[in-house]
Short mmCIF file of C-alpha atoms in Angstrom, two decimals:
data_model
loop_
_atom_site.label_atom_id
_atom_site.label_comp_id
_atom_site.label_asym_id
_atom_site.label_seq_id
_atom_site.Cartn_x
_atom_site.Cartn_y
_atom_site.Cartn_z
CA UNK I 1 -15.01 -73.07 -32.32
CA UNK I 2 -16.30 -74.16 -28.92
CA UNK I 3 -15.40 -74.25 -25.25
CA UNK I 4 -12.82 -76.69 -23.91
CA UNK I 5 -12.35 -78.24 -20.47
CA UNK I 6 -9.00 -79.89 -19.79
CA UNK I 7 -9.51 -83.08 -17.76
CA UNK I 8 -6.11 -84.71 -18.32
CA UNK I 9 -5.23 -86.70 -15.20
CA UNK I 10 -8.60 -86.08 -13.57
CA UNK I 11 -9.68 -89.05 -11.46
CA UNK I 12 -13.19 -90.43 -12.20
CA UNK I 13 -14.41 -89.80 -8.65
CA UNK I 14 -13.70 -86.07 -9.14
CA UNK I 15 -16.48 -85.83 -11.74
CA UNK I 16 -19.84 -85.50 -10.02
CA UNK I 17 -23.45 -84.75 -10.90
CA UNK I 18 -25.62 -82.73 -8.51
CA UNK I 19 -28.73 -80.58 -8.52
CA UNK I 20 -28.78 -76.96 -7.39
CA UNK I 21 -31.86 -74.99 -6.28
CA UNK I 22 -29.99 -71.69 -6.62
CA UNK I 23 -28.91 -72.46 -10.19
CA UNK I 24 -32.50 -73.37 -11.06
CA UNK I 25 -33.75 -70.14 -9.49
CA UNK I 26 -31.28 -68.30 -11.73
CA UNK I 27 -32.76 -70.02 -14.76
CA UNK I 28 -36.27 -69.21 -13.53
CA UNK I 29 -35.40 -65.50 -13.34
CA UNK I 30 -33.84 -65.69 -16.80
CA UNK I 31 -36.94 -67.34 -18.28
CA UNK I 32 -39.16 -64.66 -16.71
CA UNK I 33 -36.93 -61.91 -18.15
CA UNK I 34 -36.48 -63.49 -21.60
CA UNK I 35 -39.55 -65.68 -22.23
CA UNK I 36 -38.85 -65.70 -25.97
CA UNK I 37 -35.80 -67.88 -25.25
CA UNK I 38 -38.06 -70.51 -23.71
CA UNK I 39 -41.26 -71.00 -25.72
CA UNK I 40 -41.92 -74.28 -23.92
CA UNK I 41 -42.28 -72.40 -20.62
CA UNK I 42 -44.95 -70.00 -21.86
CA UNK I 43 -47.62 -71.38 -19.53
CA UNK I 44 -45.35 -71.28 -16.48
CA UNK I 45 -44.11 -67.75 -17.27
CA UNK I 46 -47.67 -66.49 -17.79
CA UNK I 47 -48.86 -68.02 -14.52
CA UNK I 48 -45.97 -66.63 -12.46
CA UNK I 49 -46.14 -63.19 -14.05
CA UNK I 50 -49.91 -62.91 -13.48
CA UNK I 51 -49.60 -63.38 -9.72
CA UNK I 52 -46.25 -61.63 -9.19
CA UNK I 53 -46.32 -58.79 -6.69
CA UNK I 54 -45.67 -55.49 -8.55
CA UNK I 55 -43.08 -54.43 -5.98
CA UNK I 56 -41.16 -57.67 -6.46
CA UNK I 57 -41.41 -57.25 -10.24
CA UNK I 58 -39.87 -53.77 -9.92
CA UNK I 59 -37.04 -55.14 -7.79
CA UNK I 60 -36.47 -57.81 -10.43
CA UNK I 61 -35.63 -55.06 -12.91
CA UNK I 62 -32.98 -53.50 -10.65
CA UNK I 63 -30.42 -56.22 -11.28
CA UNK I 64 -31.84 -58.18 -14.20
CA UNK I 65 -28.47 -58.05 -15.97
CA UNK I 66 -27.43 -60.79 -13.51
CA UNK I 67 -29.78 -63.23 -15.23
CA UNK I 68 -31.17 -61.69 -18.43
CA UNK I 69 -28.20 -62.37 -20.74
CA UNK I 70 -27.82 -65.89 -19.35
CA UNK I 71 -27.26 -65.82 -15.65
CA UNK I 72 -24.42 -64.79 -13.38
CA UNK I 73 -21.87 -67.19 -11.89
CA UNK I 74 -23.23 -65.98 -8.53
CA UNK I 75 -25.91 -68.62 -9.04
CA UNK I 76 -23.18 -71.28 -8.92
CA UNK I 77 -21.26 -70.12 -5.81
CA UNK I 78 -20.30 -73.65 -4.77
CA UNK I 79 -17.76 -73.63 -7.62
CA UNK I 80 -15.90 -70.63 -6.22
CA UNK I 81 -15.72 -71.21 -2.46
CA UNK I 82 -12.16 -70.10 -1.53
CA UNK I 83 -11.24 -73.21 0.47
CA UNK I 84 -12.02 -75.49 -2.47
CA UNK I 85 -15.12 -76.32 -4.43
CA UNK I 86 -17.97 -77.84 -2.45
CA UNK I 87 -21.16 -79.60 -3.56
CA UNK I 88 -24.30 -77.53 -4.12
CA UNK I 89 -26.44 -77.05 -1.04
CA UNK I 90 -29.43 -79.23 -0.31
CA UNK I 91 -31.61 -76.14 0.11
CA UNK I 92 -31.72 -72.63 -1.28
CA UNK I 93 -30.75 -71.23 2.12
CA UNK I 94 -27.59 -73.36 2.19
CA UNK I 95 -26.59 -72.12 -1.24
CA UNK I 96 -27.25 -68.50 -0.28
CA UNK I 97 -24.84 -69.11 2.60
CA UNK I 98 -22.24 -70.18 0.03
CA UNK I 99 -22.52 -66.78 -1.68
CA UNK I 100 -21.52 -65.25 1.65
CA UNK I 101 -18.32 -67.31 1.60
CA UNK I 102 -17.13 -65.56 -1.56
CA UNK I 103 -14.79 -62.63 -0.95
CA UNK I 104 -15.99 -59.14 -1.83
CA UNK I 105 -13.65 -59.17 -4.84
CA UNK I 106 -15.06 -62.48 -6.12
CA UNK I 107 -18.62 -61.36 -5.47
CA UNK I 108 -18.19 -58.10 -7.39
CA UNK I 109 -16.26 -59.64 -10.29
CA UNK I 110 -18.89 -62.37 -10.70
CA UNK I 111 -21.76 -59.89 -10.50
CA UNK I 112 -20.24 -57.66 -13.18
CA UNK I 113 -19.05 -60.37 -15.58
CA UNK I 114 -21.40 -59.17 -18.34
CA UNK I 115 -20.64 -55.48 -17.76
CA UNK I 116 -16.88 -55.64 -17.41
CA UNK I 117 -15.60 -59.14 -18.24
CA UNK I 118 -11.96 -58.06 -18.34
CA UNK I 119 -10.82 -60.47 -15.62
CA UNK I 120 -13.10 -63.42 -16.33
CA UNK I 121 -10.81 -65.95 -17.98
CA UNK I 122 -7.49 -64.86 -16.52
CA UNK I 123 -6.25 -63.58 -13.13
CA UNK I 124 -6.14 -59.84 -12.81
CA UNK I 125 -6.75 -56.87 -10.53
CA UNK I 126 -10.05 -56.51 -8.74
CA UNK I 127 -12.61 -53.91 -9.70
CA UNK I 128 -12.59 -52.84 -6.05
CA UNK I 129 -8.93 -51.82 -6.06
CA UNK I 130 -8.13 -50.92 -9.67
CA UNK I 131 -9.37 -47.39 -10.40
CA UNK I 132 -9.16 -47.78 -14.18
CA UNK I 133 -11.22 -50.99 -14.16
CA UNK I 134 -13.75 -49.42 -11.81
CA UNK I 135 -14.13 -46.39 -14.10
CA UNK I 136 -14.52 -48.66 -17.12
CA UNK I 137 -17.16 -50.77 -15.36
CA UNK I 138 -19.17 -47.67 -14.52
CA UNK I 139 -18.91 -46.42 -18.11
CA UNK I 140 -20.12 -49.73 -19.53
CA UNK I 141 -22.94 -49.93 -16.98
CA UNK I 142 -24.08 -46.40 -17.87
CA UNK I 143 -24.20 -47.39 -21.54
CA UNK I 144 -26.63 -50.19 -20.66
CA UNK I 145 -29.13 -47.94 -18.92
CA UNK I 146 -29.90 -46.18 -15.64
CA UNK I 147 -30.92 -49.33 -13.72
CA UNK I 148 -27.60 -51.04 -14.36
CA UNK I 149 -25.63 -47.84 -13.76
CA UNK I 150 -27.22 -47.29 -10.33
CA UNK I 151 -26.85 -50.92 -9.30
CA UNK I 152 -23.19 -51.07 -10.41
CA UNK I 153 -22.34 -47.91 -8.51
CA UNK I 154 -24.00 -49.25 -5.35
CA UNK I 155 -22.22 -52.58 -5.80
CA UNK I 156 -18.78 -50.99 -6.12
CA UNK I 157 -19.36 -48.62 -3.23
CA UNK I 158 -20.85 -51.11 -0.76
CA UNK I 159 -20.62 -54.84 -1.68
CA UNK I 160 -21.98 -56.07 1.71
CA UNK I 161 -25.13 -54.00 1.21
CA UNK I 162 -25.72 -55.55 -2.21
CA UNK I 163 -25.12 -59.04 -0.78
CA UNK I 164 -27.89 -58.36 1.72
CA UNK I 165 -30.16 -56.97 -1.00
CA UNK I 166 -29.56 -59.96 -3.27
CA UNK I 167 -30.15 -62.52 -0.53
CA UNK I 168 -33.43 -60.89 0.50
CA UNK I 169 -34.55 -60.59 -3.12
CA UNK I 170 -33.87 -64.27 -3.83
CA UNK I 171 -35.63 -65.30 -0.63
CA UNK I 172 -38.66 -63.23 -1.65
CA UNK I 173 -38.65 -64.88 -5.09
CA UNK I 174 -38.55 -68.25 -3.37
CA UNK I 175 -41.58 -67.37 -1.26
CA UNK I 176 -43.48 -65.82 -4.19
CA UNK I 177 -43.08 -68.53 -6.83
CA UNK I 178 -39.91 -70.60 -6.76
CA UNK I 179 -40.52 -72.84 -3.74
CA UNK I 180 -43.58 -74.29 -5.44
CA UNK I 181 -41.73 -74.67 -8.73
CA UNK I 182 -38.72 -76.33 -7.09
CA UNK I 183 -40.92 -78.79 -5.21
CA UNK I 184 -42.13 -80.05 -8.60
CA UNK I 185 -38.81 -79.97 -10.43
CA UNK I 186 -36.32 -81.30 -7.90
CA UNK I 187 -37.50 -84.92 -8.16
CA UNK I 188 -37.09 -84.88 -11.95
CA UNK I 189 -33.65 -83.27 -11.67
CA UNK I 190 -32.56 -85.69 -8.94
CA UNK I 191 -33.59 -88.61 -11.15
CA UNK I 192 -31.57 -87.17 -14.03
CA UNK I 193 -28.54 -86.71 -11.75
CA UNK I 194 -28.81 -90.32 -10.58
CA UNK I 195 -29.04 -91.52 -14.18
CA UNK I 196 -25.94 -89.57 -15.26
CA UNK I 197 -24.06 -90.75 -12.17
CA UNK I 198 -24.90 -94.35 -13.03
CA UNK I 199 -23.70 -93.82 -16.60
CA UNK I 200 -20.44 -92.39 -15.26
CA UNK I 201 -19.95 -95.38 -12.99
CA UNK I 202 -20.94 -98.14 -15.40
CA UNK I 203 -20.13 -96.85 -18.89
CA UNK I 204 -17.67 -94.01 -18.37
CA UNK I 205 -17.47 -90.30 -19.04
CA UNK I 206 -17.96 -90.48 -22.80
CA UNK I 207 -21.37 -92.17 -22.47
CA UNK I 208 -22.44 -89.78 -19.70
CA UNK I 209 -21.51 -86.71 -21.74
CA UNK I 210 -23.32 -88.08 -24.79
CA UNK I 211 -26.43 -88.36 -22.61
CA UNK I 212 -25.95 -84.78 -21.39
CA UNK I 213 -26.03 -83.34 -24.92
CA UNK I 214 -24.91 -84.26 -28.45
CA UNK I 215 -23.03 -80.94 -28.35
CA UNK I 216 -20.67 -82.25 -25.63
CA UNK I 217 -17.89 -84.59 -26.72
CA UNK I 218 -14.87 -86.20 -25.09
CA UNK I 219 -11.46 -86.53 -26.69
CA UNK I 220 -9.97 -89.17 -24.43
CA UNK I 221 -6.54 -89.11 -26.06
CA UNK I 222 -6.21 -85.35 -25.57
CA UNK I 223 -7.89 -85.41 -22.15
CA UNK I 224 -10.32 -82.71 -23.20
CA UNK I 225 -14.06 -82.10 -23.22
CA UNK I 226 -15.40 -79.87 -26.00
CA UNK I 227 -18.73 -78.08 -25.82
CA UNK I 228 -19.86 -77.13 -29.32
CA UNK I 229 -20.86 -73.46 -29.08
CA UNK I 230 -20.77 -70.34 -31.25
CA UNK I 231 -18.09 -68.89 -28.98
CA UNK I 232 -14.45 -69.75 -28.46
CA UNK I 233 -13.67 -69.54 -24.76
CA UNK I 234 -10.19 -69.40 -23.24
CA UNK I 235 -10.57 -72.95 -21.97
CA UNK I 236 -10.36 -74.10 -18.40
CA UNK I 237 -8.74 -76.85 -16.39
CA UNK I 238 -10.67 -79.22 -14.15
CA UNK I 239 -7.79 -79.75 -11.71
CA UNK I 240 -10.15 -79.45 -8.73
CA UNK I 241 -12.90 -81.54 -10.31
CA UNK I 242 -15.79 -81.19 -12.71
CA UNK I 243 -19.41 -80.74 -11.73
CA UNK I 244 -22.42 -81.46 -13.94
CA UNK I 245 -25.61 -79.62 -12.94
CA UNK I 246 -28.94 -80.39 -14.69
CA UNK I 247 -31.62 -77.78 -15.24
CA UNK I 248 -35.27 -78.26 -16.13
CA UNK I 249 -35.98 -74.63 -17.04
CA UNK I 250 -32.77 -74.02 -18.98
CA UNK I 251 -33.26 -75.46 -22.48
CA UNK I 252 -31.86 -74.49 -24.99
CA UNK I 253 -29.00 -73.05 -22.94
CA UNK I 254 -25.98 -75.28 -22.41
CA UNK I 255 -23.50 -73.33 -20.32
CA UNK I 256 -19.98 -73.80 -19.06
CA UNK I 257 -18.64 -71.98 -16.02
CA UNK I 258 -14.96 -71.38 -16.71
CA UNK I 259 -14.10 -68.54 -14.35
CA UNK I 260 -10.44 -68.38 -13.36
CA UNK I 261 -9.86 -70.12 -10.03
CA UNK I 262 -13.35 -71.70 -9.91
CA UNK I 263 -14.25 -75.32 -10.43
CA UNK I 264 -15.59 -75.88 -13.96
CA UNK I 265 -19.34 -76.52 -14.11
CA UNK I 266 -21.32 -77.87 -17.05
CA UNK I 267 -24.91 -76.63 -16.64
CA UNK I 268 -27.05 -78.66 -19.01
CA UNK I 269 -30.78 -79.00 -19.84
CA UNK I 270 -32.26 -82.25 -18.57
CA UNK I 271 -34.79 -84.00 -20.82
CA UNK I 272 -34.16 -81.71 -23.78
CA UNK I 273 -37.18 -81.51 -26.11
CA UNK I 274 -34.92 -82.06 -29.13
CA UNK I 275 -35.94 -85.30 -30.83
CA UNK I 276 -32.85 -85.37 -33.04
CA UNK I 277 -29.31 -84.26 -32.42
CA UNK I 278 -28.87 -80.61 -33.47
CA UNK I 279 -26.19 -79.88 -36.09
CA UNK I 280 -22.79 -78.75 -34.89
CA UNK I 281 -22.09 -75.03 -35.05
CA UNK I 282 -19.69 -75.74 -37.94
CA UNK I 283 -22.42 -77.55 -39.88
CA UNK I 284 -24.91 -74.82 -39.05
CA UNK I 285 -22.49 -72.16 -40.30
CA UNK I 286 -22.03 -74.14 -43.53
CA UNK I 287 -25.79 -74.26 -44.06
CA UNK I 288 -26.29 -70.56 -43.44
CA UNK I 289 -23.41 -69.69 -45.77
CA UNK I 290 -24.65 -72.06 -48.46
CA UNK I 291 -28.09 -70.44 -48.47
CA UNK I 292 -26.70 -66.91 -48.54
CA UNK I 293 -25.75 -67.12 -52.25
CA UNK I 294 -28.54 -65.93 -54.59
CA UNK I 295 -27.85 -68.62 -57.19
CA UNK I 296 -28.08 -71.38 -54.60
CA UNK I 297 -31.30 -69.87 -53.29
CA UNK I 298 -32.74 -70.14 -56.82
CA UNK I 299 -31.53 -73.74 -57.09
CA UNK I 300 -33.21 -74.54 -53.77
CA UNK I 301 -36.47 -73.16 -55.13
CA UNK I 302 -36.31 -75.69 -57.94
CA UNK I 303 -35.02 -78.55 -55.82
CA UNK I 304 -37.75 -78.06 -53.24
CA UNK I 305 -40.38 -78.91 -55.87
CA UNK I 306 -38.79 -81.88 -57.58
CA UNK I 307 -35.58 -83.84 -58.16
CA UNK I 308 -33.31 -82.62 -60.97
CA UNK I 309 -30.11 -83.73 -62.62
CA UNK I 310 -27.19 -81.33 -62.99
CA UNK I 311 -27.90 -80.97 -66.71
CA UNK I 312 -31.56 -80.17 -66.10
CA UNK I 313 -30.63 -77.51 -63.55
CA UNK I 314 -28.08 -76.00 -65.94
CA UNK I 315 -30.67 -75.76 -68.69
CA UNK I 316 -33.38 -74.37 -66.41
CA UNK I 317 -31.12 -71.69 -64.90
CA UNK I 318 -29.09 -70.78 -67.97
CA UNK I 319 -25.77 -71.86 -66.51
CA UNK I 320 -23.07 -74.35 -67.42
CA UNK I 321 -23.02 -77.82 -65.88
CA UNK I 322 -19.69 -77.19 -64.06
CA UNK I 323 -21.13 -74.03 -62.47
CA UNK I 324 -24.20 -75.93 -61.30
CA UNK I 325 -22.01 -78.77 -60.01
CA UNK I 326 -20.04 -76.38 -57.78
CA UNK I 327 -23.21 -74.94 -56.27
CA UNK I 328 -24.78 -78.37 -55.81
CA UNK I 329 -21.58 -79.59 -54.16
CA UNK I 330 -21.75 -76.72 -51.65
CA UNK I 331 -25.38 -77.49 -50.83
CA UNK I 332 -24.62 -81.19 -50.48
CA UNK I 333 -21.62 -80.55 -48.21
CA UNK I 334 -23.89 -78.46 -45.99
CA UNK I 335 -26.35 -81.34 -45.77
CA UNK I 336 -29.16 -79.43 -47.47
CA UNK I 337 -29.79 -81.73 -50.43
CA UNK I 338 -29.99 -85.45 -51.02
CA UNK I 339 -28.91 -87.34 -54.13
CA UNK I 340 -30.00 -90.63 -55.61
CA UNK I 341 -29.04 -92.54 -58.72
CA UNK I 342 -31.62 -93.73 -61.22
CA UNK I 343 -29.92 -95.71 -63.98
CA UNK I 344 -27.18 -93.53 -65.41
CA UNK I 345 -28.65 -90.31 -64.00
CA UNK I 346 -28.00 -88.71 -60.60
CA UNK I 347 -30.89 -86.67 -59.16
CA UNK I 348 -30.62 -83.96 -56.54
CA UNK I 349 -33.44 -82.78 -54.27
CA UNK I 350 -33.71 -80.35 -51.36
CA UNK I 351 -34.00 -82.01 -47.95
CA UNK I 352 -37.07 -80.06 -46.88
CA UNK I 353 -37.00 -81.44 -43.33
CA UNK I 354 -33.50 -80.09 -42.73
CA UNK I 355 -34.37 -76.67 -44.13
CA UNK I 356 -37.59 -76.55 -42.08
CA UNK I 357 -35.57 -77.12 -38.90
CA UNK I 358 -32.95 -74.53 -39.79
CA UNK I 359 -34.47 -71.59 -37.91
CA UNK I 360 -34.90 -73.70 -34.78
CA UNK I 361 -31.38 -75.11 -35.12
CA UNK I 362 -29.99 -71.59 -35.51
CA UNK I 363 -31.82 -70.31 -32.45
CA UNK I 364 -30.77 -73.33 -30.40
CA UNK I 365 -27.18 -72.88 -31.56
CA UNK I 366 -26.81 -69.22 -30.65
CA UNK I 367 -28.61 -69.67 -27.31
CA UNK I 368 -26.76 -72.86 -26.38
#
């Protein structure tokens, strides 16, 4: 399970770290649309929402599927410029210009990736020329509500008009709230980018990726980066380079752009509030499965209060020692209990700290 980026043969100078105002604006719109994903931004969301012009708030609902689920690849246009990937722009205006360099087909496919993701990981016909795909996109949009249905129909009928609408909307968001936010965040993000660049130069890619997130690992022998996520993507190749883009508003999301024909981008939260490394998705799945059994739930109730031997648990729960041993072994493998020896006895006890973090670990894992 996870997303893979093939970097075999990739030269070190083709791996870069850069900040992007447009990507951060995408995360800002996402946080405003899904504040529950970002409890640490409650104050910022409340402040922006309180002074947001009602007309702009209504316009935000017209195309919120571009940023509500996560956010569209349109917020990372530098990765898809037809003549080869380019660095993110220094300003929001420069990055909006990069959107204009995408072809109509690329623009529409990227905008509808959550509605009709049939061509995301592999080359295929465009929604603008394939009647069956177009019909399917409209059907799926209609199933998600009238706002998305109307916007999708307008997009398919007149892509240039939607480009103009989107550019004006993002410029209005910049004037209303984002310019002030970006002026505060860009220095922090630039410092993070410099730090990761220095790690790349002095200690190599493995150290830099470890600093990005414990969920990102490098298999040097296989020439592959793995991002530990609850999804299994088709994988992507970094033939044209790999770009790391930090976000201040994005935690807990750790996203990988792997669109066919685009440069891979790892969009990661800078200065994550996690004090300890989160469990891998495999470990998290083990813990959830271990706690789903009613007998193990009863054992946890006992083990949360005190330490017990296998024999004591068997007697207390009316089971045989081998049965208890199997359940205890499952809980131990999942990292939910600790054991210690006292003389000739082995005592088991629930690791309350791990269990207390489980809900947060689960939420971080599925939103990563």
